PDB file of C-alpha atoms in Angstrom:
ATOM      1  CA  UNK A   1      67.379  93.366  75.712  1.00 77.00           C
ATOM      2  CA  UNK A   2      69.108  95.807  78.204  1.00 84.00           C
ATOM      3  CA  UNK A   3      70.289  95.178  81.741  1.00 83.00           C
ATOM      4  CA  UNK A   4      69.914  98.586  84.186  1.00 85.00           C
ATOM      5  CA  UNK A   5      70.881  98.646  87.175  1.00 85.00           C
ATOM      6  CA  UNK A   6      69.146 101.873  89.459  1.00 84.00           C
ATOM      7  CA  UNK A   7      69.267 102.522  93.445  1.00 81.00           C
ATOM      8  CA  UNK A   8      65.444 101.418  93.185  1.00 83.00           C
ATOM      9  CA  UNK A   9      62.643  99.189  91.063  1.00 79.00           C
ATOM     10  CA  UNK A  10      60.746 102.162  89.989  1.00 83.00           C
ATOM     11  CA  UNK A  11      64.217 104.236  88.452  1.00 84.00           C
ATOM     12  CA  UNK A  12      65.561 101.211  87.261  1.00 82.00           C
ATOM     13  CA  UNK A  13      62.131 100.658  85.190  1.00 81.00           C
ATOM     14  CA  UNK A  14      61.686 104.912  84.054  1.00 85.00           C
ATOM     15  CA  UNK A  15      65.479 104.425  82.664  1.00 86.00           C
ATOM     16  CA  UNK A  16      64.663 101.117  80.682  1.00 82.00           C
ATOM     17  CA  UNK A  17      61.650 102.686  79.045  1.00 83.00           C
ATOM     18  CA  UNK A  18      63.241 105.804  78.333  1.00 86.00           C
ATOM     19  CA  UNK A  19      65.762 103.916  76.536  1.00 86.00           C
ATOM     20  CA  UNK A  20      63.690 101.124  74.782  1.00 82.00           C
ATOM     21  CA  UNK A  21      61.592 104.617  74.090  1.00 82.00           C
ATOM     22  CA  UNK A  22      59.060 102.557  74.987  1.00 82.00           C
ATOM     23  CA  UNK A  23      55.826 103.268  78.424  1.00 80.00           C
ATOM     24  CA  UNK A  24      56.107 101.101  81.196  1.00 76.00           C
ATOM     25  CA  UNK A  25      53.161  99.275  79.451  1.00 78.00           C
ATOM     26  CA  UNK A  26      54.297  98.045  76.728  1.00 78.00           C
ATOM     27  CA  UNK A  27      57.369  96.594  78.686  1.00 79.00           C
ATOM     28  CA  UNK A  28      58.182  92.517  79.444  1.00 81.00           C
ATOM     29  CA  UNK A  29      60.402  92.849  82.265  1.00 80.00           C
ATOM     30  CA  UNK A  30      62.860  90.554  84.891  1.00 81.00           C
ATOM     31  CA  UNK A  31      63.250  92.505  87.709  1.00 79.00           C
ATOM     32  CA  UNK A  32      68.197  90.104  88.695  1.00 80.00           C
ATOM     33  CA  UNK A  33      68.367  91.642  91.761  1.00 78.00           C
ATOM     34  CA  UNK A  34      65.803  93.887  94.679  1.00 78.00           C
ATOM     35  CA  UNK A  35      67.614  96.580  95.535  1.00 78.00           C
ATOM     36  CA  UNK A  36      68.623  96.495  99.339  1.00 75.00           C
ATOM     37  CA  UNK A  37      70.392  98.748 101.980  1.00 71.00           C
ATOM     38  CA  UNK A  38      72.316  96.956 103.611  1.00 65.00           C
ATOM     39  CA  UNK A  39      74.678  96.942 106.103  1.00 61.00           C
ATOM     40  CA  UNK A  40      76.426 100.108 107.394  1.00 58.00           C
ATOM     41  CA  UNK A  41      76.593 100.792 103.756  1.00 57.00           C
ATOM     42  CA  UNK A  42      79.012  97.565 103.534  1.00 66.00           C
ATOM     43  CA  UNK A  43      76.315  95.874 101.763  1.00 66.00           C
ATOM     44  CA  UNK A  44      73.870  97.960  99.929  1.00 73.00           C
ATOM     45  CA  UNK A  45      72.899  96.068  96.267  1.00 78.00           C
ATOM     46  CA  UNK A  46      71.102  98.085  93.625  1.00 82.00           C
ATOM     47  CA  UNK A  47      68.127  97.595  91.192  1.00 81.00           C
ATOM     48  CA  UNK A  48      68.557  94.989  88.219  1.00 85.00           C
ATOM     49  CA  UNK A  49      65.607  94.274  85.798  1.00 83.00           C
ATOM     50  CA  UNK A  50      66.309  93.143  82.557  1.00 82.00           C
ATOM     51  CA  UNK A  51      63.767  94.424  80.098  1.00 82.00           C
ATOM     52  CA  UNK A  52      62.871  94.555  76.398  1.00 82.00           C
ATOM     53  CA  UNK A  53      59.108  96.108  74.118  1.00 82.00           C
ATOM     54  CA  UNK A  54      56.780  93.407  74.672  1.00 76.00           C
ATOM     55  CA  UNK A  55      55.377  92.999  70.684  1.00 73.00           C
ATOM     56  CA  UNK A  56      51.429  92.243  71.904  1.00 71.00           C
ATOM     57  CA  UNK A  57      51.753  94.758  74.015  1.00 62.00           C
ATOM     58  CA  UNK A  58      52.619  96.969  71.737  1.00 60.00           C
ATOM     59  CA  UNK A  59      49.982  96.429  69.293  1.00 55.00           C
ATOM     60  CA  UNK A  60      47.295  95.956  70.901  1.00 55.00           C
ATOM     61  CA  UNK A  61      48.073  99.585  72.547  1.00 55.00           C
ATOM     62  CA  UNK A  62      47.807 100.869  68.341  1.00 54.00           C
ATOM     63  CA  UNK A  63      44.688  99.018  67.576  1.00 52.00           C
ATOM     64  CA  UNK A  64      43.488 100.673  70.246  1.00 55.00           C
ATOM     65  CA  UNK A  65      44.404 104.136  69.238  1.00 53.00           C
ATOM     66  CA  UNK A  66      41.653 106.619  67.053  1.00 53.00           C
ATOM     67  CA  UNK A  67      42.856 106.478  64.057  1.00 54.00           C
ATOM     68  CA  UNK A  68      41.563 110.110  64.086  1.00 56.00           C
ATOM     69  CA  UNK A  69      42.401 113.408  66.839  1.00 54.00           C
ATOM     70  CA  UNK A  70      39.776 116.432  66.646  1.00 54.00           C
ATOM     71  CA  UNK A  71      42.104 118.949  66.940  1.00 55.00           C
ATOM     72  CA  UNK A  72      43.248 120.658  70.154  1.00 57.00           C
ATOM     73  CA  UNK A  73      45.055 124.177  70.588  1.00 56.00           C
ATOM     74  CA  UNK A  74      48.651 124.120  70.604  1.00 56.00           C
ATOM     75  CA  UNK A  75      49.782 124.311  73.676  1.00 57.00           C
ATOM     76  CA  UNK A  76      54.486 125.261  74.375  1.00 55.00           C
ATOM     77  CA  UNK A  77      55.505 121.801  74.108  1.00 55.00           C
ATOM     78  CA  UNK A  78      58.598 121.713  78.061  1.00 52.00           C
ATOM     79  CA  UNK A  79      61.750 119.652  76.947  1.00 54.00           C
ATOM     80  CA  UNK A  80      62.928 117.327  79.884  1.00 49.00           C
ATOM     81  CA  UNK A  81      66.676 116.848  79.698  1.00 46.00           C
ATOM     82  CA  UNK A  82      66.713 113.043  79.558  1.00 46.00           C
ATOM     83  CA  UNK A  83      68.764 110.605  82.014  1.00 44.00           C
ATOM     84  CA  UNK A  84      70.753 108.024  81.050  1.00 42.00           C
ATOM     85  CA  UNK A  85      70.438 105.682  82.340  1.00 43.00           C
ATOM     86  CA  UNK A  86      73.335 103.516  83.975  1.00 38.00           C
ATOM     87  CA  UNK A  87      73.411  99.934  83.067  1.00 36.00           C
ATOM     88  CA  UNK A  88      75.602  97.334  84.607  1.00 32.00           C
ATOM     89  CA  UNK A  89      79.118  96.317  84.014  1.00 30.00           C
ATOM     90  CA  UNK A  90      78.823  92.596  83.564  1.00 30.00           C
ATOM     91  CA  UNK A  91      83.051  92.500  83.502  1.00 26.00           C
ATOM     92  CA  UNK A  92      85.012  90.770  85.694  1.00 28.00           C
ATOM     93  CA  UNK A  93      88.423  91.989  85.618  1.00 32.00           C
ATOM     94  CA  UNK A  94      91.196  90.253  87.099  1.00 35.00           C
ATOM     95  CA  UNK A  95      91.249  89.478  91.113  1.00 36.00           C
ATOM     96  CA  UNK A  96      94.903  90.556  91.600  1.00 38.00           C
ATOM     97  CA  UNK A  97      95.877  93.259  88.438  1.00 39.00           C
ATOM     98  CA  UNK A  98      95.021  94.666  86.362  1.00 41.00           C
ATOM     99  CA  UNK A  99      96.473  98.442  84.039  1.00 41.00           C
ATOM    100  CA  UNK A 100      94.842  99.711  81.340  1.00 40.00           C
ATOM    101  CA  UNK A 101      97.866 102.571  80.662  1.00 43.00           C
ATOM    102  CA  UNK A 102      99.138 102.293  77.312  1.00 43.00           C
ATOM    103  CA  UNK A 103     102.515 101.477  76.659  1.00 43.00           C
ATOM    104  CA  UNK A 104     103.157 104.434  74.415  1.00 46.00           C
ATOM    105  CA  UNK A 105     102.974 106.643  78.664  1.00 49.00           C
ATOM    106  CA  UNK A 106     104.673 104.127  80.562  1.00 48.00           C
ATOM    107  CA  UNK A 107     107.457 105.507  78.187  1.00 49.00           C
ATOM    108  CA  UNK A 108     106.979 108.598  77.799  1.00 51.00           C
ATOM    109  CA  UNK A 109     107.582 107.912  82.227  1.00 50.00           C
ATOM    110  CA  UNK A 110     110.580 106.407  82.425  1.00 48.00           C
ATOM    111  CA  UNK A 111     111.650 108.934  79.590  1.00 48.00           C
ATOM    112  CA  UNK A 112     110.651 112.139  82.165  1.00 47.00           C
ATOM    113  CA  UNK A 113     113.390 111.150  85.001  1.00 41.00           C
ATOM    114  CA  UNK A 114     111.864 112.177  87.989  1.00 37.00           C
ATOM    115  CA  UNK A 115     110.773 115.948  87.266  1.00 35.00           C
ATOM    116  CA  UNK A 116     106.971 115.660  89.140  1.00 35.00           C
ATOM    117  CA  UNK A 117     105.941 115.621  92.164  1.00 34.00           C
ATOM    118  CA  UNK A 118     105.099 111.910  94.074  1.00 37.00           C
ATOM    119  CA  UNK A 119     101.741 110.726  95.509  1.00 41.00           C
ATOM    120  CA  UNK A 120     102.163 107.967  97.619  1.00 38.00           C
ATOM    121  CA  UNK A 121      99.779 107.646 101.156  1.00 46.00           C
ATOM    122  CA  UNK A 122     102.069 109.251 104.226  1.00 44.00           C
ATOM    123  CA  UNK A 123     100.750 105.774 105.905  1.00 45.00           C
ATOM    124  CA  UNK A 124     103.608 104.542 104.138  1.00 45.00           C
ATOM    125  CA  UNK A 125     106.324 106.346 103.669  1.00 47.00           C
ATOM    126  CA  UNK A 126     108.712 105.372 105.641  1.00 45.00           C
ATOM    127  CA  UNK A 127     109.936 108.614 105.438  1.00 45.00           C
ATOM    128  CA  UNK A 128     107.543 110.436 107.727  1.00 47.00           C
ATOM    129  CA  UNK A 129     108.821 111.491 110.758  1.00 41.00           C
ATOM    130  CA  UNK A 130     108.906 110.211 113.434  1.00 45.00           C
ATOM    131  CA  UNK A 131     105.721 110.876 116.735  1.00 46.00           C
ATOM    132  CA  UNK A 132     107.559 111.610 119.867  1.00 42.00           C
ATOM    133  CA  UNK A 133     104.687 110.593 121.168  1.00 46.00           C
ATOM    134  CA  UNK A 134     104.029 106.898 122.279  1.00 56.00           C
ATOM    135  CA  UNK A 135     102.064 105.156 122.117  1.00 70.00           C
ATOM    136  CA  UNK A 136     100.762 102.009 124.876  1.00 91.00           C
ATOM    137  CA  UNK A 137      99.992  99.649 121.791  1.00 94.00           C
ATOM    138  CA  UNK A 138      99.211  96.577 123.595  1.00 95.00           C
ATOM    139  CA  UNK A 139      96.873  98.649 125.782  1.00 95.00           C
ATOM    140  CA  UNK A 140      95.372 100.109 122.708  1.00 96.00           C
ATOM    141  CA  UNK A 141      94.818  96.204 121.128  1.00 96.00           C
ATOM    142  CA  UNK A 142      92.721  95.706 124.272  1.00 96.00           C
ATOM    143  CA  UNK A 143      90.939  98.053 124.403  1.00 96.00           C
ATOM    144  CA  UNK A 144      90.024  97.928 120.302  1.00 96.00           C
ATOM    145  CA  UNK A 145      89.848  94.414 120.302  1.00 96.00           C
ATOM    146  CA  UNK A 146      86.503  94.557 123.146  1.00 96.00           C
ATOM    147  CA  UNK A 147      84.662  97.628 121.023  1.00 95.00           C
ATOM    148  CA  UNK A 148      85.119  95.928 117.572  1.00 95.00           C
ATOM    149  CA  UNK A 149      83.371  92.563 118.790  1.00 95.00           C
ATOM    150  CA  UNK A 150      80.923  94.246 120.634  1.00 94.00           C
ATOM    151  CA  UNK A 151      80.371  95.680 117.726  1.00 91.00           C
ATOM    152  CA  UNK A 152      79.774  93.609 115.143  1.00 91.00           C
ATOM    153  CA  UNK A 153      77.869  91.259 117.451  1.00 89.00           C
ATOM    154  CA  UNK A 154      74.724  91.358 116.079  1.00 86.00           C
ATOM    155  CA  UNK A 155      76.221  91.345 112.330  1.00 87.00           C
ATOM    156  CA  UNK A 156      74.909  88.255 110.034  1.00 87.00           C
ATOM    157  CA  UNK A 157      77.724  86.365 109.478  1.00 87.00           C
ATOM    158  CA  UNK A 158      79.166  83.472 111.200  1.00 91.00           C
ATOM    159  CA  UNK A 159      82.975  84.387 112.164  1.00 93.00           C
ATOM    160  CA  UNK A 160      85.027  83.804 115.515  1.00 94.00           C
ATOM    161  CA  UNK A 161      85.832  86.836 117.655  1.00 95.00           C
ATOM    162  CA  UNK A 162      88.115  88.962 115.635  1.00 95.00           C
ATOM    163  CA  UNK A 163      91.520  89.087 117.873  1.00 96.00           C
ATOM    164  CA  UNK A 164      93.231  92.188 117.663  1.00 96.00           C
ATOM    165  CA  UNK A 165      97.963  91.935 118.267  1.00 96.00           C
ATOM    166  CA  UNK A 166     100.225  94.940 118.361  1.00 95.00           C
ATOM    167  CA  UNK A 167     101.923  94.265 114.991  1.00 91.00           C
ATOM    168  CA  UNK A 168     105.052  96.335 115.463  1.00 90.00           C
ATOM    169  CA  UNK A 169     105.044 100.012 117.369  1.00 91.00           C
ATOM    170  CA  UNK A 170     102.660 101.886 115.544  1.00 91.00           C
ATOM    171  CA  UNK A 171     100.643  99.353 113.917  1.00 92.00           C
ATOM    172  CA  UNK A 172      97.618  97.512 114.798  1.00 95.00           C
ATOM    173  CA  UNK A 173      97.306  93.413 113.875  1.00 95.00           C
ATOM    174  CA  UNK A 174      92.625  92.805 113.153  1.00 96.00           C
ATOM    175  CA  UNK A 175      92.232  89.159 112.272  1.00 96.00           C
ATOM    176  CA  UNK A 176      88.845  88.199 110.728  1.00 96.00           C
ATOM    177  CA  UNK A 177      88.435  84.195 110.760  1.00 94.00           C
ATOM    178  CA  UNK A 178      85.719  82.191 110.782  1.00 93.00           C
ATOM    179  CA  UNK A 179      82.933  80.210 108.313  1.00 92.00           C
ATOM    180  CA  UNK A 180      81.414  83.052 106.685  1.00 92.00           C
ATOM    181  CA  UNK A 181      84.873  86.101 107.205  1.00 92.00           C
ATOM    182  CA  UNK A 182      86.028  85.420 103.312  1.00 91.00           C
ATOM    183  CA  UNK A 183      82.642  87.406 102.764  1.00 92.00           C
ATOM    184  CA  UNK A 184      83.427  89.844 104.251  1.00 91.00           C
ATOM    185  CA  UNK A 185      85.997  90.493 101.051  1.00 91.00           C
ATOM    186  CA  UNK A 186      83.657  90.905  98.788  1.00 88.00           C
ATOM    187  CA  UNK A 187      83.485  90.636  94.572  1.00 85.00           C
ATOM    188  CA  UNK A 188      87.203  91.889  93.736  1.00 79.00           C
ATOM    189  CA  UNK A 189      87.831  93.460  97.554  1.00 85.00           C
ATOM    190  CA  UNK A 190      86.131  96.004  97.351  1.00 87.00           C
ATOM    191  CA  UNK A 191      84.576  95.021 100.905  1.00 91.00           C
ATOM    192  CA  UNK A 192      87.150  94.493 102.146  1.00 91.00           C
ATOM    193  CA  UNK A 193      88.656  98.019 100.947  1.00 88.00           C
ATOM    194  CA  UNK A 194      85.331  99.420 102.540  1.00 91.00           C
ATOM    195  CA  UNK A 195      85.942  97.768 106.041  1.00 92.00           C
ATOM    196  CA  UNK A 196      89.127  99.027 105.703  1.00 90.00           C
ATOM    197  CA  UNK A 197      88.996 102.285 105.114  1.00 91.00           C
ATOM    198  CA  UNK A 198      85.544 102.505 108.313  1.00 93.00           C
ATOM    199  CA  UNK A 199      87.629 100.459 110.625  1.00 94.00           C
ATOM    200  CA  UNK A 200      91.739 102.675 109.981  1.00 92.00           C
ATOM    201  CA  UNK A 201      89.242 105.638 110.307  1.00 94.00           C
ATOM    202  CA  UNK A 202      87.859 105.352 114.027  1.00 95.00           C
ATOM    203  CA  UNK A 203      91.133 103.569 115.405  1.00 95.00           C
ATOM    204  CA  UNK A 204      93.900 105.910 113.544  1.00 94.00           C
ATOM    205  CA  UNK A 205      91.667 109.548 114.887  1.00 94.00           C
ATOM    206  CA  UNK A 206      91.260 108.100 118.502  1.00 94.00           C
ATOM    207  CA  UNK A 207      94.418 105.928 119.186  1.00 94.00           C
ATOM    208  CA  UNK A 208      97.061 107.115 116.433  1.00 94.00           C
ATOM    209  CA  UNK A 209      98.129 103.977 115.531  1.00 93.00           C
ATOM    210  CA  UNK A 210      98.141 102.577 112.245  1.00 91.00           C
ATOM    211  CA  UNK A 211      96.172  98.949 111.028  1.00 92.00           C
ATOM    212  CA  UNK A 212      96.855  96.205 109.036  1.00 92.00           C
ATOM    213  CA  UNK A 213      93.785  93.856 108.131  1.00 93.00           C
ATOM    214  CA  UNK A 214      93.407  90.957 107.999  1.00 94.00           C
ATOM    215  CA  UNK A 215      90.653  89.629 106.752  1.00 94.00           C
ATOM    216  CA  UNK A 216      90.621  85.102 105.861  1.00 91.00           C
ATOM    217  CA  UNK A 217      93.460  85.484 104.707  1.00 90.00           C
ATOM    218  CA  UNK A 218      92.905  87.866 101.766  1.00 90.00           C
ATOM    219  CA  UNK A 219      96.051  90.255 102.821  1.00 90.00           C
ATOM    220  CA  UNK A 220      98.372  87.160 103.172  1.00 90.00           C
ATOM    221  CA  UNK A 221      97.155  86.311  99.557  1.00 90.00           C
ATOM    222  CA  UNK A 222      97.772  89.150  98.160  1.00 88.00           C
ATOM    223  CA  UNK A 223     101.113  89.281  99.532  1.00 90.00           C
ATOM    224  CA  UNK A 224     101.681  86.350  97.818  1.00 92.00           C
ATOM    225  CA  UNK A 225     100.783  87.349  94.239  1.00 90.00           C
ATOM    226  CA  UNK A 226     102.039  90.558  94.756  1.00 92.00           C
ATOM    227  CA  UNK A 227     105.018  89.371  95.274  1.00 93.00           C
ATOM    228  CA  UNK A 228     105.165  87.023  92.512  1.00 94.00           C
ATOM    229  CA  UNK A 229     104.176  89.409  90.578  1.00 93.00           C
ATOM    230  CA  UNK A 230     107.208  91.666  90.865  1.00 94.00           C
ATOM    231  CA  UNK A 231     109.570  89.313  90.216  1.00 94.00           C
ATOM    232  CA  UNK A 232     109.735  90.027  86.123  1.00 94.00           C
ATOM    233  CA  UNK A 233     110.320  94.238  87.681  1.00 94.00           C
ATOM    234  CA  UNK A 234     113.291  93.497  89.960  1.00 95.00           C
ATOM    235  CA  UNK A 235     114.508  91.503  87.138  1.00 95.00           C
ATOM    236  CA  UNK A 236     113.990  94.468  84.588  1.00 94.00           C
ATOM    237  CA  UNK A 237     115.655  96.415  87.803  1.00 94.00           C
ATOM    238  CA  UNK A 238     118.657  94.478  87.913  1.00 94.00           C
ATOM    239  CA  UNK A 239     118.962  94.913  84.573  1.00 94.00           C
ATOM    240  CA  UNK A 240     117.911  97.886  83.485  1.00 93.00           C
ATOM    241  CA  UNK A 241     118.566 100.208  86.080  1.00 92.00           C
ATOM    242  CA  UNK A 242     115.161 101.181  86.304  1.00 92.00           C
ATOM    243  CA  UNK A 243     111.183  99.508  85.777  1.00 94.00           C
ATOM    244  CA  UNK A 244     107.242 100.551  86.006  1.00 93.00           C
ATOM    245  CA  UNK A 245     104.571  98.300  87.381  1.00 94.00           C
ATOM    246  CA  UNK A 246     101.641  97.721  85.901  1.00 93.00           C
ATOM    247  CA  UNK A 247      98.414  99.051  87.609  1.00 92.00           C
ATOM    248  CA  UNK A 248      97.671  98.132  90.907  1.00 88.00           C
ATOM    249  CA  UNK A 249      94.391  97.802  92.511  1.00 78.00           C
ATOM    250  CA  UNK A 250      94.286  98.711  96.351  1.00 71.00           C
ATOM    251  CA  UNK A 251      96.243  97.587  99.220  1.00 77.00           C
ATOM    252  CA  UNK A 252      97.937  95.663  95.675  1.00 85.00           C
ATOM    253  CA  UNK A 253      99.536  99.051  95.375  1.00 87.00           C
ATOM    254  CA  UNK A 254     100.787  99.680  99.438  1.00 85.00           C
ATOM    255  CA  UNK A 255     101.851  95.654  99.206  1.00 89.00           C
ATOM    256  CA  UNK A 256     104.153  96.288  96.407  1.00 92.00           C
ATOM    257  CA  UNK A 257     105.619  99.391  97.427  1.00 92.00           C
ATOM    258  CA  UNK A 258     106.466  98.570 100.205  1.00 90.00           C
ATOM    259  CA  UNK A 259     108.504  95.364  99.199  1.00 92.00           C
ATOM    260  CA  UNK A 260     110.095  97.816  96.248  1.00 95.00           C
ATOM    261  CA  UNK A 261     110.831 100.723  99.106  1.00 94.00           C
ATOM    262  CA  UNK A 262     112.920  97.565 101.845  1.00 93.00           C
ATOM    263  CA  UNK A 263     114.348  95.872  98.380  1.00 93.00           C
ATOM    264  CA  UNK A 264     115.741  98.315  96.882  1.00 94.00           C
ATOM    265  CA  UNK A 265     116.460 101.122  99.150  1.00 94.00           C
ATOM    266  CA  UNK A 266     119.267 103.444  97.522  1.00 94.00           C
ATOM    267  CA  UNK A 267     116.592 103.690  95.106  1.00 92.00           C
ATOM    268  CA  UNK A 268     113.620 105.887  94.098  1.00 93.00           C
ATOM    269  CA  UNK A 269     110.782 104.067  94.384  1.00 94.00           C
ATOM    270  CA  UNK A 270     106.902 106.551  94.298  1.00 93.00           C
ATOM    271  CA  UNK A 271     103.741 105.692  93.578  1.00 92.00           C
ATOM    272  CA  UNK A 272     102.192 107.715  90.094  1.00 92.00           C
ATOM    273  CA  UNK A 273      98.611 107.789  88.877  1.00 90.00           C
ATOM    274  CA  UNK A 274      97.695 108.494  84.959  1.00 90.00           C
ATOM    275  CA  UNK A 275      95.345 111.027  83.900  1.00 90.00           C
ATOM    276  CA  UNK A 276      92.602 108.681  85.310  1.00 88.00           C
ATOM    277  CA  UNK A 277      93.452 107.990  88.522  1.00 87.00           C
ATOM    278  CA  UNK A 278      94.484 104.255  88.644  1.00 89.00           C
ATOM    279  CA  UNK A 279      98.034 103.923  90.507  1.00 91.00           C
ATOM    280  CA  UNK A 280     101.066 102.082  89.415  1.00 94.00           C
ATOM    281  CA  UNK A 281     104.688 101.621  91.276  1.00 94.00           C
ATOM    282  CA  UNK A 282     108.206 104.188  88.765  1.00 94.00           C
ATOM    283  CA  UNK A 283     111.639 103.328  89.839  1.00 95.00           C
ATOM    284  CA  UNK A 284     114.801 105.322  88.692  1.00 94.00           C
ATOM    285  CA  UNK A 285     117.498 106.416  89.885  1.00 90.00           C
ATOM    286  CA  UNK A 286     118.078 109.360  92.673  1.00 82.00           C
ATOM    287  CA  UNK A 287     118.202 112.319  89.992  1.00 68.00           C
ATOM    288  CA  UNK A 288     121.898 113.677  90.353  1.00 53.00           C
ATOM    289  CA  UNK A 289     123.533 116.957  88.480  1.00 48.00           C
TER     290      UNK A 289
END
């Protein structure tokens, strides 16, 4: 028995038949999830099926097959490249923190000093040059609140009026509350990240301000989780003068970066990336000759 994930049911059936090396008619198939186009690309669902070979159909086909076939002139066989099916990954990762990095690699990073290029978001870089152009953040908040409520008024979820207010002079706080607000977070925060990306690109491009997105206290809870995790990291920094976090996902790495920079302004705090593109934070002393 295999589980197959594909964009459409037709593709899922083809992938299952190719994997089981049989025809579609010889399979017993259970549709676990029908595909869905979603809304604004946020809730798109793939087709998921569970398939196995139906031995009764296979035996019947073998019985009905003629034993002898008249020889025919052979035609050149064109080999088609087999498409590898996409299997559903059932592994559920921890909600807040994941770590796939080898301890040996972590030690190498700490021992390598500071001879590397920093890799972190400008949006959270406290060393950015402040813009001289003043922004009427209050007027922007009023306009964004009207437009964002117009955008989400036809959504199928039960949510309260979306509140938009200034968080600081360059940041808007957008809050989603209501009975179904938590559904906008999604498993492992995938919907939260998609919605945050969409809203940020709109607000930052049009109004040149930053975004702080809060959905059903998700961001608040993540900040508290990061704070608890960083307790042991800070102990290592205070004892050894340097430390490194585990792999942090999405918004978590930005939360941790902000907190560590505020706590250790004299330290070099930077986001690093592994060979697989996963991110973690390195804290060390500034290099002096």
